[in-house]
Amino acid sequence: STPNAPEDDAPNRYSRTDRTTCSRYGRDASSSGSSLPSNTLEKTIEELERELAKERQENARLMKMTQDKEELIGKLKEEIDLLNR
């Protein structure tokens, strides 16, 4: 359960960052007269959010694989100890 602790904090950290980033880009685009329309920025933000979701899924999958392998290693060590006795 310990490896999951950082993962629990991640959505909160990213959501704060996303909100800050979105509002900063929104101000920059409107105040500086940027050539990028807000529609393009929204699409870019949506693409980044999709990419972030995919990366989080991949991270969760890799964490599960690591936990499964660690459990298997533990069981194999126990079996080796029994065989050595």
mmCIF file of N, CA and C in Angstrom:
data_model
loop_
_atom_site.group_PDB
_atom_site.id
_atom_site.type_symbol
_atom_site.label_atom_id
_atom_site.label_comp_id
_atom_site.label_asym_id
_atom_site.label_seq_id
_atom_site.Cartn_x
_atom_site.Cartn_y
_atom_site.Cartn_z
ATOM 1 N N SER A 1 0.823 -1.207 0.000
ATOM 2 C CA SER A 1 0.000 0.000 0.000
ATOM 3 C C SER A 1 0.857 1.257 0.000
ATOM 4 N N THR A 2 2.109 1.156 0.408
ATOM 5 C CA THR A 2 2.988 2.317 0.440
ATOM 6 C C THR A 2 3.253 2.891 -0.944
ATOM 7 N N PRO A 3 3.491 2.047 -1.982
ATOM 8 C CA PRO A 3 3.745 2.618 -3.314
ATOM 9 C C PRO A 3 2.578 3.434 -3.860
ATOM 10 N N ASN A 4 1.375 3.209 -3.362
ATOM 11 C CA ASN A 4 0.203 3.935 -3.860
ATOM 12 C C ASN A 4 0.098 5.339 -3.288
ATOM 13 N N ALA A 5 0.800 5.621 -2.195
ATOM 14 C CA ALA A 5 0.689 6.929 -1.553
ATOM 15 C C ALA A 5 1.064 8.072 -2.491
ATOM 16 N N PRO A 6 2.216 8.014 -3.199
ATOM 17 C CA PRO A 6 2.530 9.116 -4.114
ATOM 18 C C PRO A 6 1.508 9.236 -5.231
ATOM 19 N N GLU A 7 0.965 8.114 -5.640
ATOM 20 C CA GLU A 7 -0.017 8.139 -6.724
ATOM 21 C C GLU A 7 -1.282 8.873 -6.286
ATOM 22 N N ASP A 8 -1.639 8.746 -4.977
ATOM 23 C CA ASP A 8 -2.817 9.443 -4.476
ATOM 24 C C ASP A 8 -2.636 10.949 -4.527
ATOM 25 N N ASP A 9 -1.411 11.429 -4.308
ATOM 26 C CA ASP A 9 -1.140 12.861 -4.344
ATOM 27 C C ASP A 9 -1.071 13.395 -5.767
ATOM 28 N N ALA A 10 -0.720 12.545 -6.712
ATOM 29 C CA ALA A 10 -0.495 12.988 -8.088
ATOM 30 C C ALA A 10 -1.699 13.702 -8.704
ATOM 31 N N PRO A 11 -2.921 13.167 -8.605
ATOM 32 C CA PRO A 11 -4.042 13.878 -9.250
ATOM 33 C C PRO A 11 -4.243 15.280 -8.695
ATOM 34 N N ASN A 12 -4.047 15.455 -7.382
ATOM 35 C CA ASN A 12 -4.203 16.781 -6.801
ATOM 36 C C ASN A 12 -3.116 17.722 -7.295
ATOM 37 N N ARG A 13 -1.887 17.238 -7.347
ATOM 38 C CA ARG A 13 -0.778 18.071 -7.795
ATOM 39 C C ARG A 13 -0.973 18.466 -9.249
ATOM 40 N N TYR A 14 -1.321 17.506 -10.098
ATOM 41 C CA TYR A 14 -1.492 17.806 -11.512
ATOM 42 C C TYR A 14 -2.690 18.713 -11.756
ATOM 43 N N SER A 15 -3.773 18.502 -11.015
ATOM 44 C CA SER A 15 -4.945 19.334 -11.265
ATOM 45 C C SER A 15 -4.668 20.788 -10.894
ATOM 46 N N ARG A 16 -3.922 21.017 -9.807
ATOM 47 C CA ARG A 16 -3.558 22.400 -9.461
ATOM 48 C C ARG A 16 -2.674 22.993 -10.545
ATOM 49 N N THR A 17 -1.706 22.230 -11.001
ATOM 50 C CA THR A 17 -0.799 22.701 -12.043
ATOM 51 C C THR A 17 -1.573 22.988 -13.320
ATOM 52 N N ASP A 18 -2.479 22.076 -13.682
ATOM 53 C CA ASP A 18 -3.265 22.269 -14.904
ATOM 54 C C ASP A 18 -4.078 23.554 -14.821
ATOM 55 N N ARG A 19 -4.709 23.793 -13.667
ATOM 56 C CA ARG A 19 -5.524 25.004 -13.530
ATOM 57 C C ARG A 19 -4.652 26.252 -13.625
ATOM 58 N N THR A 20 -3.509 26.239 -12.974
ATOM 59 C CA THR A 20 -2.602 27.388 -13.017
ATOM 60 C C THR A 20 -2.119 27.622 -14.435
ATOM 61 N N THR A 21 -1.712 26.546 -15.095
ATOM 62 C CA THR A 21 -1.202 26.651 -16.457
ATOM 63 C C THR A 21 -2.292 27.161 -17.398
ATOM 64 N N CYS A 22 -3.482 26.612 -17.284
ATOM 65 C CA CYS A 22 -4.579 27.017 -18.163
ATOM 66 C C CYS A 22 -4.898 28.499 -17.984
ATOM 67 N N SER A 23 -4.982 28.943 -16.734
ATOM 68 C CA SER A 23 -5.337 30.344 -16.516
ATOM 69 C C SER A 23 -4.205 31.254 -16.978
ATOM 70 N N ARG A 24 -2.950 30.832 -16.798
ATOM 71 C CA ARG A 24 -1.826 31.654 -17.235
ATOM 72 C C ARG A 24 -1.837 31.794 -18.748
ATOM 73 N N TYR A 25 -2.018 30.679 -19.467
ATOM 74 C CA TYR A 25 -2.045 30.749 -20.924
ATOM 75 C C TYR A 25 -3.251 31.553 -21.411
ATOM 76 N N GLY A 26 -4.355 31.431 -20.717
ATOM 77 C CA GLY A 26 -5.539 32.195 -21.101
ATOM 78 C C GLY A 26 -5.286 33.683 -20.994
ATOM 79 N N ARG A 27 -4.635 34.129 -19.923
ATOM 80 C CA ARG A 27 -4.309 35.549 -19.749
ATOM 81 C C ARG A 27 -3.300 35.997 -20.797
ATOM 82 N N ASP A 28 -2.262 35.171 -21.005
ATOM 83 C CA ASP A 28 -1.227 35.544 -21.966
ATOM 84 C C ASP A 28 -1.810 35.713 -23.357
ATOM 85 N N ALA A 29 -2.670 34.803 -23.756
ATOM 86 C CA ALA A 29 -3.224 34.853 -25.109
ATOM 87 C C ALA A 29 -4.094 36.095 -25.289
ATOM 88 N N SER A 30 -4.880 36.442 -24.270
ATOM 89 C CA SER A 30 -5.772 37.587 -24.432
ATOM 90 C C SER A 30 -5.033 38.912 -24.285
ATOM 91 N N SER A 31 -4.042 38.979 -23.401
ATOM 92 C CA SER A 31 -3.379 40.262 -23.154
ATOM 93 C C SER A 31 -2.313 40.572 -24.191
ATOM 94 N N SER A 32 -1.644 39.559 -24.721
ATOM 95 C CA SER A 32 -0.546 39.827 -25.641
ATOM 96 C C SER A 32 -0.999 39.850 -27.100
ATOM 97 N N GLY A 33 -2.248 39.545 -27.360
ATOM 98 C CA GLY A 33 -2.730 39.512 -28.742
ATOM 99 C C GLY A 33 -2.064 38.393 -29.522
ATOM 100 N N SER A 34 -1.905 37.252 -28.885
ATOM 101 C CA SER A 34 -1.215 36.116 -29.492
ATOM 102 C C SER A 34 -1.898 35.692 -30.785
ATOM 103 N N SER A 35 -1.098 35.167 -31.718
ATOM 104 C CA SER A 35 -1.656 34.735 -32.999
ATOM 105 C C SER A 35 -2.408 33.413 -32.862
ATOM 106 N N LEU A 36 -2.212 32.697 -31.746
ATOM 107 C CA LEU A 36 -2.939 31.446 -31.536
ATOM 108 C C LEU A 36 -4.329 31.748 -31.000
ATOM 109 N N PRO A 37 -5.367 31.316 -31.692
ATOM 110 C CA PRO A 37 -6.720 31.528 -31.161
ATOM 111 C C PRO A 37 -6.947 30.635 -29.944
ATOM 112 N N SER A 38 -7.884 31.048 -29.099
ATOM 113 C CA SER A 38 -8.164 30.276 -27.889
ATOM 114 C C SER A 38 -8.632 28.866 -28.234
ATOM 115 N N ASN A 39 -9.271 28.697 -29.384
ATOM 116 C CA ASN A 39 -9.712 27.373 -29.815
ATOM 117 C C ASN A 39 -8.515 26.438 -29.969
ATOM 118 N N THR A 40 -7.421 26.931 -30.519
ATOM 119 C CA THR A 40 -6.210 26.130 -30.688
ATOM 120 C C THR A 40 -5.627 25.773 -29.332
ATOM 121 N N LEU A 41 -5.625 26.730 -28.409
ATOM 122 C CA LEU A 41 -5.128 26.466 -27.062
ATOM 123 C C LEU A 41 -5.979 25.415 -26.367
ATOM 124 N N GLU A 42 -7.301 25.496 -26.541
ATOM 125 C CA GLU A 42 -8.187 24.513 -25.926
ATOM 126 C C GLU A 42 -7.911 23.127 -26.492
ATOM 127 N N LYS A 43 -7.690 23.027 -27.794
ATOM 128 C CA LYS A 43 -7.373 21.732 -28.396
ATOM 129 C C LYS A 43 -6.050 21.203 -27.861
ATOM 130 N N THR A 44 -5.073 22.081 -27.739
ATOM 131 C CA THR A 44 -3.777 21.661 -27.209
ATOM 132 C C THR A 44 -3.917 21.180 -25.773
ATOM 133 N N ILE A 45 -4.680 21.899 -24.982
ATOM 134 C CA ILE A 45 -4.908 21.504 -23.593
ATOM 135 C C ILE A 45 -5.605 20.155 -23.547
ATOM 136 N N GLU A 46 -6.612 19.952 -24.387
ATOM 137 C CA GLU A 46 -7.321 18.677 -24.420
ATOM 138 C C GLU A 46 -6.385 17.542 -24.824
ATOM 139 N N GLU A 47 -5.520 17.787 -25.800
ATOM 140 C CA GLU A 47 -4.556 16.766 -26.221
ATOM 141 C C GLU A 47 -3.607 16.422 -25.074
ATOM 142 N N LEU A 48 -3.136 17.434 -24.366
ATOM 143 C CA LEU A 48 -2.240 17.200 -23.245
ATOM 144 C C LEU A 48 -2.944 16.454 -22.116
ATOM 145 N N GLU A 49 -4.208 16.775 -21.885
ATOM 146 C CA GLU A 49 -4.967 16.060 -20.853
ATOM 147 C C GLU A 49 -5.141 14.596 -21.227
ATOM 148 N N ARG A 50 -5.408 14.308 -22.515
ATOM 149 C CA ARG A 50 -5.531 12.927 -22.968
ATOM 150 C C ARG A 50 -4.201 12.188 -22.811
ATOM 151 N N GLU A 51 -3.125 12.866 -23.178
ATOM 152 C CA GLU A 51 -1.801 12.262 -23.045
ATOM 153 C C GLU A 51 -1.476 11.982 -21.580
ATOM 154 N N LEU A 52 -1.824 12.916 -20.708
ATOM 155 C CA LEU A 52 -1.606 12.737 -19.279
ATOM 156 C C LEU A 52 -2.404 11.547 -18.755
ATOM 157 N N ALA A 53 -3.648 11.411 -19.185
ATOM 158 C CA ALA A 53 -4.475 10.284 -18.761
ATOM 159 C C ALA A 53 -3.858 8.961 -19.210
ATOM 160 N N LYS A 54 -3.363 8.923 -20.451
ATOM 161 C CA LYS A 54 -2.709 7.706 -20.954
ATOM 162 C C LYS A 54 -1.471 7.376 -20.129
ATOM 163 N N GLU A 55 -0.680 8.389 -19.811
ATOM 164 C CA GLU A 55 0.537 8.173 -19.024
ATOM 165 C C GLU A 55 0.196 7.679 -17.623
ATOM 166 N N ARG A 56 -0.871 8.208 -17.043
ATOM 167 C CA ARG A 56 -1.286 7.755 -15.710
ATOM 168 C C ARG A 56 -1.726 6.294 -15.763
ATOM 169 N N GLN A 57 -2.455 5.918 -16.826
ATOM 170 C CA GLN A 57 -2.873 4.521 -16.975
ATOM 171 C C GLN A 57 -1.652 3.614 -17.118
ATOM 172 N N GLU A 58 -0.702 4.041 -17.916
ATOM 173 C CA GLU A 58 0.522 3.258 -18.113
ATOM 174 C C GLU A 58 1.285 3.144 -16.795
ATOM 175 N N ASN A 59 1.353 4.222 -16.046
ATOM 176 C CA ASN A 59 2.030 4.205 -14.746
ATOM 177 C C ASN A 59 1.343 3.222 -13.805
ATOM 178 N N ALA A 60 0.021 3.237 -13.753
ATOM 179 C CA ALA A 60 -0.726 2.315 -12.896
ATOM 180 C C ALA A 60 -0.481 0.866 -13.323
ATOM 181 N N ARG A 61 -0.445 0.628 -14.633
ATOM 182 C CA ARG A 61 -0.201 -0.725 -15.143
ATOM 183 C C ARG A 61 1.192 -1.202 -14.741
ATOM 184 N N LEU A 62 2.178 -0.339 -14.885
ATOM 185 C CA LEU A 62 3.547 -0.708 -14.526
ATOM 186 C C LEU A 62 3.691 -0.931 -13.023
ATOM 187 N N MET A 63 3.008 -0.119 -12.222
ATOM 188 C CA MET A 63 3.043 -0.307 -10.767
ATOM 189 C C MET A 63 2.459 -1.665 -10.393
ATOM 190 N N LYS A 64 1.350 -2.038 -11.038
ATOM 191 C CA LYS A 64 0.726 -3.341 -10.752
ATOM 192 C C LYS A 64 1.658 -4.471 -11.152
ATOM 193 N N MET A 65 2.290 -4.353 -12.322
ATOM 194 C CA MET A 65 3.228 -5.387 -12.763
ATOM 195 C C MET A 65 4.382 -5.527 -11.768
ATOM 196 N N THR A 66 4.881 -4.404 -11.281
ATOM 197 C CA THR A 66 5.977 -4.430 -10.309
ATOM 198 C C THR A 66 5.545 -5.122 -9.033
ATOM 199 N N GLN A 67 4.356 -4.795 -8.538
ATOM 200 C CA GLN A 67 3.851 -5.428 -7.316
ATOM 201 C C GLN A 67 3.675 -6.925 -7.512
ATOM 202 N N ASP A 68 3.121 -7.330 -8.663
ATOM 203 C CA ASP A 68 2.933 -8.750 -8.949
ATOM 204 C C ASP A 68 4.273 -9.478 -8.971
ATOM 205 N N LYS A 69 5.269 -8.875 -9.597
ATOM 206 C CA LYS A 69 6.596 -9.503 -9.678
ATOM 207 C C LYS A 69 7.248 -9.574 -8.303
ATOM 208 N N GLU A 70 7.068 -8.553 -7.479
ATOM 209 C CA GLU A 70 7.622 -8.577 -6.127
ATOM 210 C C GLU A 70 6.977 -9.680 -5.298
ATOM 211 N N GLU A 71 5.659 -9.879 -5.461
ATOM 212 C CA GLU A 71 4.971 -10.966 -4.758
ATOM 213 C C GLU A 71 5.511 -12.316 -5.212
ATOM 214 N N LEU A 72 5.698 -12.481 -6.514
ATOM 215 C CA LEU A 72 6.232 -13.723 -7.047
ATOM 216 C C LEU A 72 7.639 -13.989 -6.511
ATOM 217 N N ILE A 73 8.465 -12.956 -6.462
ATOM 218 C CA ILE A 73 9.822 -13.100 -5.931
ATOM 219 C C ILE A 73 9.769 -13.553 -4.476
ATOM 220 N N GLY A 74 8.885 -12.963 -3.692
ATOM 221 C CA GLY A 74 8.737 -13.350 -2.291
ATOM 222 C C GLY A 74 8.328 -14.810 -2.152
ATOM 223 N N LYS A 75 7.371 -15.251 -2.958
ATOM 224 C CA LYS A 75 6.922 -16.650 -2.912
ATOM 225 C C LYS A 75 8.044 -17.595 -3.325
ATOM 226 N N LEU A 76 8.793 -17.225 -4.353
ATOM 227 C CA LEU A 76 9.895 -18.065 -4.806
ATOM 228 C C LEU A 76 11.000 -18.147 -3.752
ATOM 229 N N LYS A 77 11.267 -17.053 -3.048
ATOM 230 C CA LYS A 77 12.256 -17.076 -1.971
ATOM 231 C C LYS A 77 11.824 -18.026 -0.862
ATOM 232 N N GLU A 78 10.537 -17.974 -0.512
ATOM 233 C CA GLU A 78 10.013 -18.888 0.507
ATOM 234 C C GLU A 78 10.169 -20.334 0.061
ATOM 235 N N GLU A 79 9.868 -20.589 -1.201
ATOM 236 C CA GLU A 79 9.988 -21.954 -1.735
ATOM 237 C C GLU A 79 11.450 -22.417 -1.722
ATOM 238 N N ILE A 80 12.377 -21.530 -2.067
ATOM 239 C CA ILE A 80 13.798 -21.851 -2.031
ATOM 240 C C ILE A 80 14.228 -22.191 -0.605
ATOM 241 N N ASP A 81 13.760 -21.395 0.362
ATOM 242 C CA ASP A 81 14.086 -21.671 1.774
ATOM 243 C C ASP A 81 13.574 -23.049 2.184
ATOM 244 N N LEU A 82 12.361 -23.389 1.778
ATOM 245 C CA LEU A 82 11.798 -24.703 2.119
ATOM 246 C C LEU A 82 12.611 -25.823 1.479
ATOM 247 N N LEU A 83 12.996 -25.645 0.246
ATOM 248 C CA LEU A 83 13.774 -26.660 -0.455
ATOM 249 C C LEU A 83 15.164 -26.823 0.164
ATOM 250 N N ASN A 84 15.746 -25.730 0.619
ATOM 251 C CA ASN A 84 17.059 -25.813 1.250
ATOM 252 C C ASN A 84 17.030 -26.527 2.578
ATOM 253 N N ARG A 85 15.893 -26.500 3.268
ATOM 254 C CA ARG A 85 15.777 -27.187 4.554
ATOM 255 C C ARG A 85 15.655 -28.671 4.297
#
